[in-house]
Protein backbone atom coordinates (compact mmCIF):
# COMPACT_ATOMS: atom_id res chain seq x y z
CA MET A 1 12.34 84.37 -33.66
CA GLY A 2 12.93 85.97 -30.07
CA ALA A 3 13.12 82.38 -28.45
CA PHE A 4 15.87 81.45 -31.09
CA LEU A 5 17.88 84.66 -30.33
CA GLY A 6 17.69 84.04 -26.74
CA LEU A 7 18.87 80.45 -27.13
CA LEU A 8 21.85 81.65 -29.31
CA LEU A 9 22.71 84.41 -26.88
CA GLY A 10 22.53 81.76 -24.00
CA LEU A 11 24.71 79.36 -26.02
CA GLY A 12 27.32 82.05 -26.91
CA LEU A 13 27.52 82.97 -23.20
CA LEU A 14 27.86 79.18 -22.35
CA LEU A 15 30.74 78.87 -24.80
CA VAL A 16 32.67 81.81 -23.51
CA TRP A 17 32.36 80.63 -19.83
CA ARG A 18 33.50 77.15 -20.86
CA SER A 19 36.32 78.41 -23.10
CA GLY A 20 38.02 80.24 -19.78
CA THR A 21 41.02 78.83 -18.03
CA ARG A 22 40.33 77.29 -14.78
CA ALA A 23 42.39 75.98 -12.04
CA PRO A 24 42.09 72.19 -11.85
CA ARG A 25 39.88 71.10 -8.87
CA ARG A 26 42.23 69.56 -6.02
CA THR A 27 41.40 66.04 -4.95
CA ARG A 28 41.88 65.02 -1.51
CA PRO A 29 43.33 61.24 -1.59
CA PRO A 30 41.21 58.62 0.08
CA GLY A 31 42.01 58.71 3.84
CA GLY A 32 43.08 62.46 4.06
CA GLU A 33 45.90 64.02 5.26
CA TRP A 34 47.29 60.50 6.97
CA VAL A 35 47.24 59.23 3.80
CA ARG A 36 49.24 62.09 2.03
CA ARG A 37 51.82 62.11 4.95
CA ARG A 38 52.08 58.34 4.35
CA ALA A 39 52.75 58.89 0.78
CA ASP A 40 55.33 61.46 1.00
CA LEU A 41 57.09 59.32 3.42
CA LEU A 42 57.23 56.41 1.23
CA GLY A 43 58.11 58.75 -1.77
CA GLN A 44 60.85 60.19 -0.10
CA ALA A 45 62.07 56.72 1.23
CA GLY A 46 62.68 55.79 -2.42
CA LEU A 47 59.53 53.18 -2.15
CA SER A 48 57.11 54.99 -4.47
CA SER A 49 55.93 51.63 -5.59
CA VAL A 50 54.37 50.95 -2.00
CA THR A 51 51.10 52.56 -1.35
CA PRO A 52 50.21 53.65 2.44
CA ALA A 53 47.71 50.72 2.29
CA GLN A 54 50.16 47.86 2.06
CA LEU A 55 52.63 49.47 4.32
CA ALA A 56 49.71 49.62 7.03
CA ALA A 57 49.05 45.70 6.30
CA LEU A 58 52.71 44.96 6.62
CA GLN A 59 52.61 46.56 10.12
CA ALA A 60 49.67 44.51 10.88
CA LEU A 61 51.40 41.11 9.72
CA SER A 62 54.76 42.31 11.82
CA ALA A 63 52.89 42.92 14.96
CA ALA A 64 50.67 39.70 14.47
CA GLY A 65 54.17 37.61 13.74
CA ALA A 66 56.02 39.11 16.60
CA ALA A 67 53.06 38.63 19.11
CA LEU A 68 52.40 35.17 17.96
CA ALA A 69 56.61 34.37 18.20
CA VAL A 70 56.70 35.68 21.76
CA LEU A 71 53.43 34.03 23.05
CA VAL A 72 54.83 30.74 21.60
CA ALA A 73 58.26 31.46 23.30
CA THR A 74 57.08 32.63 26.92
CA SER A 75 53.07 31.74 27.11
CA ALA A 76 52.67 35.42 28.73
CA VAL A 77 49.84 37.22 27.09
CA SER A 78 50.96 40.79 28.29
CA ILE A 79 54.53 40.45 27.30
CA ALA A 80 53.20 39.09 23.78
CA VAL A 81 51.04 42.31 23.45
CA CYS A 82 54.10 44.52 24.24
CA PHE A 83 56.33 42.98 21.46
CA GLY A 84 53.22 43.09 19.19
CA LEU A 85 52.98 46.86 19.31
CA PHE A 86 57.04 46.85 18.51
CA GLY A 87 56.31 44.84 15.84
CA LEU A 88 53.45 47.19 14.69
CA ALA A 89 55.81 50.10 14.62
CA ALA A 90 58.82 48.20 13.25
CA PRO A 91 57.75 48.66 9.41
CA ALA A 92 57.16 52.02 9.75
CA ALA A 93 60.58 53.04 11.40
CA LEU A 94 62.39 51.10 8.95
CA VAL A 95 60.69 53.38 6.32
CA ARG A 96 61.78 56.40 8.33
CA ARG A 97 65.36 55.17 8.49
CA LEU A 98 65.48 54.83 4.43
CA ARG A 99 63.95 58.12 4.31
CA ARG A 100 66.74 59.72 6.48
CA ARG A 101 69.37 57.93 4.67
CA ARG A 102 67.92 58.82 1.21
CA VAL A 103 67.43 62.50 2.48
CA VAL A 104 71.56 62.30 3.40
CA GLU A 105 72.33 60.69 0.13
CA LEU A 106 70.32 63.34 -1.93
CA ARG A 107 71.63 66.11 0.02
CA GLU A 108 75.01 65.31 -1.36
CA LEU A 109 73.62 65.12 -4.91
CA TRP A 110 71.55 67.96 -5.66
CA PRO A 111 74.31 70.46 -6.12
CA GLU A 112 75.55 68.35 -8.58
CA VAL A 113 72.14 68.13 -10.42
CA VAL A 114 71.79 72.14 -10.33
CA ASP A 115 75.23 72.69 -11.40
CA ASN A 116 74.32 70.25 -14.35
CA LEU A 117 71.06 72.32 -15.23
CA ALA A 118 73.04 75.57 -15.01
CA SER A 119 75.70 74.36 -17.36
CA GLY A 120 73.11 73.09 -19.87
CA ILE A 121 71.30 76.42 -19.99
CA ARG A 122 74.42 78.31 -20.20
CA ALA A 123 75.47 76.28 -23.02
CA GLY A 124 72.50 77.22 -24.76
CA LEU A 125 70.25 74.21 -24.45
CA SER A 126 66.55 74.56 -23.76
CA LEU A 127 64.62 73.86 -20.62
CA PRO A 128 63.36 70.27 -21.74
CA GLU A 129 66.69 69.53 -23.05
CA ALA A 130 68.66 70.43 -19.94
CA VAL A 131 66.31 68.75 -17.39
CA THR A 132 66.18 65.63 -19.97
CA GLY A 133 70.18 65.80 -20.05
CA VAL A 134 70.44 65.18 -16.32
CA GLY A 135 68.85 61.32 -16.93
CA GLN A 136 72.21 60.69 -19.00
CA ARG A 137 74.77 63.02 -17.26
CA GLY A 138 73.48 63.56 -13.69
CA PRO A 139 73.97 61.02 -10.51
CA GLU A 140 73.06 57.56 -10.93
CA LEU A 141 70.38 57.66 -8.08
CA LEU A 142 68.30 60.46 -9.65
CA ARG A 143 68.83 59.43 -13.17
CA PRO A 144 65.79 57.14 -13.46
CA ALA A 145 63.50 60.22 -12.49
CA PHE A 146 64.66 62.58 -15.06
CA GLU A 147 64.83 59.77 -17.64
CA ARG A 148 61.07 59.20 -16.99
CA PHE A 149 60.66 63.14 -17.55
CA GLY A 150 62.48 62.62 -21.06
CA ALA A 151 60.28 59.98 -21.86
CA ASP A 152 57.24 61.90 -20.82
CA TYR A 153 57.96 65.10 -22.50
CA ARG A 154 58.65 63.16 -25.66
CA ALA A 155 55.36 61.54 -25.46
CA THR A 156 53.12 64.56 -24.56
CA GLY A 157 55.27 67.64 -25.28
CA ARG A 158 53.91 69.36 -22.30
CA PHE A 159 56.63 70.75 -20.00
CA LEU A 160 54.57 71.99 -17.02
CA ASP A 161 52.67 68.67 -16.85
CA CYS A 162 55.88 66.82 -16.82
CA LEU A 163 57.37 68.90 -14.08
CA ASP A 164 54.58 68.01 -11.81
CA ARG A 165 55.28 64.27 -12.39
CA LEU A 166 58.69 64.66 -11.65
CA LYS A 167 58.04 66.41 -8.60
CA GLU A 168 55.63 63.77 -7.40
CA ARG A 169 58.42 61.10 -8.34
CA LEU A 170 61.39 62.94 -6.46
CA ALA A 171 59.27 64.09 -3.74
CA ASP A 172 61.91 66.42 -2.20
CA PRO A 173 61.95 69.92 -1.39
CA VAL A 174 64.94 70.82 -3.03
CA ALA A 175 63.16 69.24 -6.21
CA ASP A 176 60.29 71.38 -5.79
CA ARG A 177 62.38 74.67 -5.55
CA VAL A 178 64.35 73.45 -8.85
CA CYS A 179 60.95 72.50 -10.71
CA GLU A 180 59.33 75.96 -9.74
CA THR A 181 62.34 77.94 -10.69
CA LEU A 182 62.00 76.15 -14.18
CA ARG A 183 58.52 76.73 -14.54
CA VAL A 184 58.37 80.59 -14.00
CA ALA A 185 61.45 80.46 -16.48
CA ARG A 186 59.32 78.78 -18.83
CA GLU A 187 56.32 80.86 -17.98
CA VAL A 188 57.70 84.17 -18.20
CA GLY A 189 61.27 84.01 -19.70
CA GLY A 190 64.32 85.64 -18.00
CA THR A 191 68.06 85.34 -18.61
CA GLU A 192 68.77 85.02 -14.69
CA VAL A 193 67.91 81.18 -14.53
CA GLY A 194 71.42 80.37 -14.52
CA ALA A 195 72.57 82.57 -12.01
CA VAL A 196 69.69 81.66 -9.69
CA LEU A 197 70.68 78.03 -10.03
CA ARG A 198 74.32 78.63 -9.32
CA THR A 199 73.39 80.63 -6.21
CA LEU A 200 71.05 77.51 -5.12
CA SER A 201 73.81 75.09 -5.61
CA ALA A 202 76.23 77.13 -3.39
CA PHE A 203 73.48 77.37 -0.83
CA LEU A 204 72.64 73.59 -0.89
CA ARG A 205 76.50 72.71 -0.42
CA GLU A 206 76.71 75.06 2.57
CA ASP A 207 73.58 73.56 4.23
CA ALA A 208 74.99 70.14 3.43
CA ARG A 209 78.20 71.01 5.09
CA VAL A 210 76.55 72.23 8.43
CA ARG A 211 74.02 69.66 8.56
CA GLY A 212 76.89 66.86 7.97
CA GLU A 213 78.59 68.35 11.13
CA LEU A 214 75.79 68.62 13.51
CA GLU A 215 74.38 65.29 12.68
CA ALA A 216 77.64 63.94 13.45
CA ARG A 217 77.85 65.31 16.75
CA GLN A 218 74.48 64.33 17.79
CA SER A 219 74.53 60.49 16.63
CA TRP A 220 76.50 59.45 19.76
CA THR A 221 73.27 61.02 22.02
CA VAL A 222 70.55 59.39 19.55
CA ASN A 223 72.30 55.89 19.81
CA ALA A 224 72.64 56.09 23.34
CA ALA A 225 69.14 57.15 23.77
CA ARG A 226 67.94 54.08 21.69
CA LEU A 227 69.98 51.89 23.73
CA ALA A 228 68.52 52.88 26.88
CA VAL A 229 64.92 52.48 25.64
CA ALA A 230 65.57 49.21 24.16
CA ALA A 231 67.69 47.66 27.26
CA PRO A 232 64.78 47.13 29.58
CA TRP A 233 62.52 45.29 27.17
CA LEU A 234 65.54 43.00 26.14
CA VAL A 235 65.97 42.38 30.01
CA LEU A 236 62.24 41.35 30.16
CA LEU A 237 62.66 39.05 27.33
CA LEU A 238 65.17 37.36 29.16
CA LEU A 239 63.30 37.47 32.47
CA ALA A 240 60.60 35.91 30.73
CA SER A 241 62.08 32.40 30.78
CA GLN A 242 61.35 32.01 34.57
CA SER A 243 57.75 30.70 35.33
CA THR A 244 57.40 33.02 38.52
CA THR A 245 58.31 36.19 36.29
CA LEU A 246 55.70 35.36 33.59
CA ASP A 247 52.95 34.87 36.35
CA ALA A 248 53.86 38.08 37.87
CA TYR A 249 53.48 40.00 34.58
CA ASP A 250 50.51 38.15 33.66
CA SER A 251 48.64 39.60 36.42
CA PRO A 252 46.80 42.98 36.53
CA ALA A 253 49.63 44.57 38.55
CA GLY A 254 52.13 43.61 36.06
CA MET A 255 50.04 44.61 33.09
CA VAL A 256 49.77 47.98 34.68
CA LEU A 257 53.53 48.20 35.41
CA LEU A 258 54.13 46.99 31.53
CA ALA A 259 51.69 49.75 30.22
CA VAL A 260 53.29 52.35 32.37
CA GLY A 261 56.82 51.49 31.66
CA GLY A 262 55.98 51.33 27.67
CA GLY A 263 54.37 54.91 27.87
CA VAL A 264 57.60 56.24 29.76
CA CYS A 265 59.81 54.72 27.13
CA VAL A 266 57.60 56.13 24.40
CA VAL A 267 57.65 59.62 25.92
CA ALA A 268 61.03 59.87 26.83
CA TYR A 269 62.11 58.63 23.17
CA GLN A 270 60.15 61.34 21.75
CA LEU A 271 60.90 63.64 23.99
CA MET A 272 64.58 63.26 23.11
CA LEU A 273 64.08 63.12 19.29
CA ARG A 274 61.95 66.36 19.78
CA ILE A 275 64.79 68.26 21.59
CA GLY A 276 67.54 66.96 19.22
CA ARG A 277 65.81 67.28 16.20
CA LEU A 278 67.20 69.58 13.35
CA PRO A 279 65.01 71.67 11.17
CA GLU A 280 63.87 69.94 8.24
CA GLU A 281 62.82 71.72 4.98
CA ARG A 282 58.98 71.11 4.19
CA ARG A 283 57.47 70.58 0.74
CA VAL A 284 55.79 73.90 0.70
CA LEU A 285 55.80 74.25 -3.11
CA ARG A 286 54.22 70.83 -3.84
């Protein structure tokens, strides 16, 4: 009898422990922090369907293609290696350019989205209805993500889980803030959600105006720096048509010169970007 009572007591304690709410365990993606940063970069560029592994494979193909083309044209291994490295960096640079363009576009659109949400809440819509309504009345660029939110919510009825998936699809700091504001309003309630969203909309408009002015003023400096970095390598490609030049750069001294020149160009360009970089908002609420 005592063993049976002990078994019942242990089973009861086990059920009590299992019934408690526990935070989901965070799993690190394969590859660690580098893969997460690449996934964020692709998401912010609007290329969520592309995986970091696919981007790495595209970089490898680009590097091999560029190196092979220059090797066939010049027969200089050292110059082919240099342009192979440029080919390796080209896809990632293109993704970053797409990301910057999309960030600028979203910067102009988010105040409209926030105003749409605030209007829906002020009109008496529930939070899921207001968010779903952006898929029909919001900006064209953001409608697909909010339409997916509406489909997820109709399928599951779990507002918070759908918000998490919406955040991952948008991959934007402003989206994180808006989603977390809606999450707090859903969990604890409150009548100030509309006022908070209107304040956020005014802040976003002012931030977009100031950033637009600063970026317009520094664009000529950035373009001049890019031209200064690219010019020596274009001249090198033109000089590679002469056999004496090819022999010189295929020598050990020529390889050292190319390596030092490439390193100086990379360091100077990165230094210019760091000096002229505007502070960017990070996804601290992911």
